[in-house]
Amino acid sequence: MEPLIVDVHTHIYPPTYLSLLSSRSTPPLLHQPEPTERRATPPRRLIILPSDAPSANPNADPSTLGRPLTQSYSSIPHILQFKNQHRIHTSILSLANPWLDFLPPDSAPTWARSINIELESISRDNPGRFYFFGTLPLSAPVSDILDSINHLSSLPHCRGIILGTSGLGAGLDEPSLNPMWATLQQTSLLIFIHPHYGLPSEVFGPRMTESGHVLPLSLGFTMETTIAFMRMWVCGVFDEFPRLRVLLAHAGGAVGSLGDRVQSCVEHERGFYDDGLKGERVVGPKRSLKEVLSTNVWLDGISYGATGLRTAVELVGKEKVMWGSDHPFFPPVGGSEEEEEWASVRSNVDAVKEVFREDEEGMRGVLGDNAVKWLRLDVPSNPKKDR
């Protein structure tokens, strides 16, 4: 029987969010290039990063800046077509970065509520095909953030929240986030930690632009996630809130490669001991990284190859890895999004099949059954009949 595929990492820019971006003159924004002889109505461009803005590229062709806003970003019929084409039965929708981090405090709660209600409506109108991770008004007062969490916990199709790494502005280890962690722990909502800000451009050097977004997306995003999670662990967030449930994007970034090194650095940090390295460790995380990973952390399976997926499975166990596509990003280059199979999707499916070549239960778990279990999804036993 064909395995059930559930996509826990798929983004959407719903109409409410697009209207917000269309009203803006600074990133993030929607930019409409001027008509040209070749195109009377060029497609709108999604400008997420300040480095892609027209003001930062006065000599560039405006029709090449950012990303073209295709139907895959917001059209439910197109998203369903993509899902059917790739045999994906259920998707957990989440607002794409940069979420609402840029909004002033007074308007953020209203926008968050409108977007979350819109995602609930999409999920309700497509039973079994969509659930969602909600978005929070992180620039608003903490009381508004807590109200938003409680509202999300009341929505039937909400299965968690998506959270950037900036927190309230100083990262996910800042103590002012403690009321939010406490409420998320109480509601048991899964926290999908996703990158946006990357690393400073100086890290990649003056030739970064020659390779477009290659280095910021492949290295900047994954290291951003790694650093954000490690800061949470080292600063004791998981000690104070031991029942938090965290899903790390992109197979956990470099947590699998660097985790043992970070643990060793903690154990050998003289400042954590009451008498150099001779006494008892009195500062630093109380729970080991291994314990936190086994108890509090899930990973998506977005690695694009078997090596990264094996690392993810070894890090948290095969039961806690859930497949994702990162749609609508990484579409076919130069081809038709509607007609072609996406190589980015195929590579992540093939990685699961290679890693679990002799373990059908493990393969089915990562592709879909794990998500059904952990996210309490209501899906049919034979998804082919439900398309």
XYZ file of C-alpha atoms in Angstrom:
387
model
C 0.000 0.000 0.000
C 1.238 3.468 -0.894
C 2.713 5.228 2.173
C 0.898 8.190 3.642
C 2.874 11.417 3.138
C 2.363 14.286 5.567
C 4.198 17.559 5.012
C 4.936 19.348 8.305
C 7.011 22.107 6.686
C 5.007 23.936 4.034
C 4.527 27.687 3.900
C 1.785 29.970 2.699
C 1.301 33.691 2.124
C -2.487 33.907 2.585
C -4.440 36.836 1.100
C -4.568 38.681 4.422
C -0.773 38.622 4.661
C -0.346 39.638 1.010
C -2.565 42.661 1.611
C -0.324 43.613 4.520
C 2.836 43.305 2.402
C 1.223 45.242 -0.462
C 0.667 48.209 1.863
C 4.341 48.487 2.774
C 7.169 50.537 1.227
C 10.045 48.860 3.099
C 10.896 45.124 3.333
C 9.095 42.876 3.692
C 6.930 44.062 0.835
C 5.366 43.218 -2.501
C 6.945 45.137 -5.366
C 5.260 45.664 -8.719
C 7.929 46.262 -11.410
C 7.193 48.779 -14.128
C 5.853 47.426 -17.453
C 8.421 46.655 -20.121
C 8.327 45.920 -23.847
C 8.635 42.228 -23.037
C 6.032 42.189 -20.273
C 3.123 44.561 -20.036
C 2.339 43.311 -16.531
C 5.433 41.830 -14.872
C 4.701 39.506 -11.939
C 4.875 41.031 -8.504
C 8.113 40.413 -6.632
C 8.232 39.269 -3.015
C 10.952 41.293 -1.274
C 11.678 39.681 2.080
C 15.265 40.741 2.725
C 16.498 44.366 2.828
C 19.373 43.337 0.535
C 16.824 42.510 -2.190
C 14.949 45.815 -2.030
C 14.973 48.144 -5.076
C 16.503 50.892 -2.916
C 19.483 48.636 -2.180
C 19.908 47.731 -5.852
C 19.376 50.958 -7.818
C 21.129 49.607 -10.927
C 19.422 46.213 -10.965
C 16.478 45.202 -13.107
C 13.517 45.434 -10.669
C 11.916 42.394 -12.289
C 14.805 40.244 -11.005
C 14.764 41.322 -7.362
C 13.449 39.020 -4.659
C 11.182 36.176 -5.739
C 8.340 36.166 -8.268
C 5.042 35.783 -6.456
C 3.573 32.733 -8.168
C 0.264 31.035 -7.467
C 2.104 28.452 -5.349
C 2.571 31.020 -2.613
C -1.076 31.647 -1.829
C -3.566 29.836 -4.085
C -5.192 26.874 -2.335
C -6.156 25.196 -5.660
C -2.526 25.424 -6.803
C -1.250 24.119 -3.464
C -3.666 21.202 -3.667
C -2.510 20.503 -7.223
C 1.085 20.433 -5.992
C 0.137 18.088 -3.141
C -1.719 15.698 -5.429
C 1.080 15.727 -7.980
C 3.595 14.703 -5.301
C 1.253 12.314 -3.448
C 1.200 14.483 -0.337
C -2.041 13.907 1.495
C -1.872 16.320 4.433
C 0.084 19.534 4.949
C 0.668 21.584 8.085
C 0.524 25.142 6.775
C 2.594 27.876 8.391
C 2.993 31.531 7.586
C 6.297 32.093 5.816
C 9.051 34.290 7.185
C 9.363 37.000 8.329
C 5.937 36.389 9.913
C 4.840 39.484 11.896
C 8.144 40.381 13.539
C 8.280 43.737 11.715
C 4.907 45.117 12.849
C 4.419 47.861 15.446
C 3.080 46.612 18.801
C -0.371 48.132 18.443
C -1.292 46.453 15.131
C 0.434 43.065 15.481
C -2.313 41.327 17.551
C -5.056 42.219 15.060
C -3.046 40.960 12.083
C -2.090 37.766 13.920
C -5.696 36.991 14.794
C -6.880 37.645 11.217
C -4.199 35.421 9.690
C -4.754 32.616 12.192
C -8.504 32.671 11.589
C -7.845 32.578 7.844
C -5.596 29.506 8.203
C -8.219 27.833 10.392
C -10.830 28.484 7.681
C -8.601 27.017 4.975
C -8.065 23.906 7.095
C -11.751 23.583 7.941
C -12.770 23.910 4.289
C -10.327 21.190 3.218
C -10.824 18.472 5.856
C -7.903 16.129 6.262
C -5.770 18.018 3.741
C -4.656 20.956 5.873
C -3.830 21.762 9.481
C -1.688 24.722 10.528
C 0.890 26.233 12.858
C -0.273 29.646 14.061
C 1.667 32.882 14.132
C 2.214 35.120 17.159
C 2.339 38.943 17.480
C 5.831 38.948 18.958
C 6.265 42.720 18.764
C 3.194 43.235 20.962
C 3.083 43.290 24.778
C 3.484 39.890 26.415
C -0.157 39.867 27.504
C -1.225 40.041 23.841
C 1.129 37.182 22.947
C -0.395 35.028 25.687
C -3.906 35.895 24.488
C -2.898 34.821 20.986
C -1.562 31.477 22.245
C -4.781 30.808 24.133
C -6.812 31.727 21.059
C -4.771 29.338 18.906
C -5.221 26.523 21.408
C -8.990 26.874 20.942
C -8.879 26.489 17.142
C -9.664 22.901 16.074
C -7.052 22.672 13.306
C -4.146 24.452 14.990
C -1.323 22.085 15.923
C 1.322 24.525 17.135
C 3.018 27.835 16.395
C 5.809 28.892 14.078
C 8.477 30.992 15.756
C 11.436 32.920 14.412
C 14.724 33.073 16.268
C 14.587 36.714 17.371
C 11.967 36.182 20.080
C 11.018 39.577 21.446
C 14.116 41.038 19.828
C 17.038 39.545 21.760
C 16.761 35.821 20.965
C 14.929 32.801 22.341
C 16.934 32.690 25.569
C 15.835 36.093 26.914
C 14.069 35.794 30.300
C 11.195 38.041 29.183
C 9.987 35.114 27.066
C 9.337 32.960 30.149
C 5.592 33.738 30.333
C 5.283 32.692 26.687
C 7.188 29.437 27.286
C 5.019 28.716 30.327
C 1.800 29.182 28.333
C 3.075 27.128 25.398
C 4.063 24.368 27.809
C 0.645 24.465 29.444
C -1.184 24.277 26.095
C 1.195 21.603 24.694
C 1.373 23.445 21.364
C 4.347 22.368 19.263
C 6.867 25.181 18.678
C 8.191 25.144 15.107
C 11.476 27.092 15.245
C 12.321 28.465 11.810
C 15.131 30.759 10.587
C 14.895 34.064 8.759
C 17.687 36.388 9.816
C 20.642 34.188 8.910
C 24.193 35.339 9.595
C 25.776 38.756 8.958
C 26.663 39.163 5.282
C 30.279 39.831 6.287
C 30.567 36.142 7.195
C 30.170 35.209 3.541
C 32.567 37.834 2.202
C 32.408 40.378 -0.607
C 31.791 37.723 -3.266
C 28.561 36.477 -1.704
C 26.424 38.110 -4.390
C 28.107 36.023 -7.084
C 26.279 32.959 -5.778
C 22.931 34.624 -5.115
C 21.153 33.143 -2.085
C 23.169 29.905 -1.984
C 25.295 30.643 1.081
C 22.696 32.513 3.182
C 20.050 29.815 2.630
C 22.217 26.721 2.952
C 24.548 27.877 5.725
C 23.080 31.045 7.209
C 19.626 29.609 7.846
C 20.833 26.312 9.291
C 23.402 27.943 11.577
C 20.783 30.450 12.736
C 18.545 27.583 13.856
C 21.460 25.769 15.476
C 22.578 28.806 17.447
C 19.036 29.696 18.565
C 18.373 26.196 19.893
C 21.764 25.902 21.592
C 21.226 29.232 23.312
C 17.910 27.943 24.667
C 19.591 24.811 26.009
C 22.739 26.444 27.442
C 20.709 29.151 29.189
C 18.398 26.644 30.854
C 15.110 27.190 29.007
C 14.500 23.429 28.920
C 15.412 23.146 32.611
C 12.791 25.704 33.591
C 10.199 24.415 31.102
C 10.873 20.674 30.833
C 7.687 19.897 28.883
C 8.227 22.264 25.956
C 7.787 20.578 22.572
C 10.064 21.965 19.846
C 10.251 21.140 16.128
C 13.513 22.310 14.544
C 13.453 23.239 10.857
C 15.737 21.808 8.190
C 16.603 18.624 10.079
C 17.902 20.626 13.018
C 20.552 22.515 11.088
C 23.975 21.607 12.462
C 22.761 20.411 15.878
C 23.566 16.804 14.947
C 27.095 17.651 13.811
C 27.988 20.046 16.626
C 25.931 18.791 19.576
C 28.650 16.666 21.168
C 31.121 19.512 20.819
C 28.784 21.981 22.523
C 28.100 19.471 25.333
C 31.848 19.036 25.853
C 32.372 22.795 25.943
C 29.696 23.061 28.654
C 31.373 20.351 30.724
C 34.761 22.072 30.415
C 33.647 25.666 30.959
C 35.525 26.793 34.081
C 33.050 29.589 34.726
C 30.304 27.008 35.299
C 32.102 25.492 38.327
C 32.309 26.824 41.861
C 36.080 26.235 42.058
C 37.468 26.063 38.560
C 37.133 22.533 37.190
C 37.741 20.993 40.615
C 34.390 21.722 42.231
C 30.739 21.123 41.360
C 29.153 22.624 38.256
C 26.725 25.228 39.550
C 25.961 27.211 36.383
C 24.868 26.137 32.914
C 22.235 23.655 31.766
C 21.182 21.047 34.304
C 19.802 18.545 31.780
C 22.166 17.062 29.227
C 21.751 17.912 25.568
C 21.059 14.244 24.857
C 18.188 14.217 27.352
C 16.660 17.389 25.923
C 16.907 16.065 22.371
C 15.254 12.782 23.316
C 12.498 14.435 25.351
C 11.733 17.877 23.949
C 12.834 17.956 20.306
C 11.406 16.809 16.976
C 12.995 17.403 13.567
C 11.601 17.813 10.089
C 13.236 15.599 7.471
C 14.381 18.335 5.098
C 17.971 17.341 4.365
C 17.907 16.707 0.578
C 19.989 13.566 1.031
C 20.488 10.399 3.042
C 23.534 11.622 5.009
C 21.706 14.504 6.676
C 18.612 12.413 7.301
C 20.640 9.657 8.982
C 22.128 12.293 11.272
C 18.650 13.563 12.155
C 17.391 10.056 12.891
C 20.416 9.298 15.072
C 19.938 12.589 16.910
C 16.306 12.227 18.044
C 15.225 8.745 16.932
C 13.287 7.669 13.880
C 9.954 8.123 15.662
C 10.553 11.883 16.051
C 11.512 12.824 12.498
C 8.669 14.095 10.299
C 8.852 14.729 6.565
C 8.652 18.201 5.000
C 8.859 19.840 1.574
C 9.573 23.557 2.268
C 6.996 24.401 -0.414
C 6.681 26.886 -2.172
C 10.422 27.405 -2.105
C 12.915 25.532 -4.319
C 10.627 25.067 -7.357
C 11.943 23.713 -10.684
C 14.493 26.069 -12.241
C 13.312 27.355 -15.589
C 10.391 24.933 -15.753
C 6.703 24.890 -14.944
C 5.782 24.647 -11.264
C 2.451 23.075 -12.185
C 3.652 20.474 -14.647
C 7.021 19.286 -13.374
C 7.909 17.091 -10.437
C 9.945 19.185 -8.032
C 13.467 17.813 -7.614
C 13.612 19.334 -4.113
C 10.607 17.264 -3.068
C 11.795 14.092 -4.765
C 15.229 14.304 -3.091
C 13.652 14.398 0.369
C 11.374 11.441 -0.399
C 14.258 9.469 -1.904
C 16.404 10.173 1.167
C 13.770 8.556 3.401
C 13.515 5.517 1.151
C 17.302 5.113 1.057
C 17.804 5.458 4.816
C 14.950 3.037 5.569
C 15.544 0.654 2.683
C 15.136 -2.350 4.984
C 12.765 -0.784 7.505
C 9.323 -0.175 6.007
C 7.853 0.818 9.353
C 10.540 3.464 9.802
C 10.005 4.723 6.249
C 6.265 5.033 6.745
C 6.825 6.717 10.075
C 9.028 9.509 8.764
C 6.933 10.059 5.627
C 3.670 10.419 7.493
C 2.769 8.153 10.392
C 4.927 10.028 12.914
C 3.148 13.290 12.111
C -0.243 11.624 12.448
C 0.757 10.410 15.906
C 2.463 13.482 17.322
C 0.175 16.094 15.741
C -3.059 14.163 16.294
C -4.123 14.299 12.653
C -7.390 12.863 11.415
C -6.523 11.235 8.076
C -8.182 8.337 6.239
C -6.646 4.869 6.241
C -6.526 4.930 2.432
C -5.559 8.502 1.455
C -5.721 7.789 -2.312
C -9.505 7.598 -2.110
C -9.678 11.021 -0.439
C -7.941 13.035 -3.165
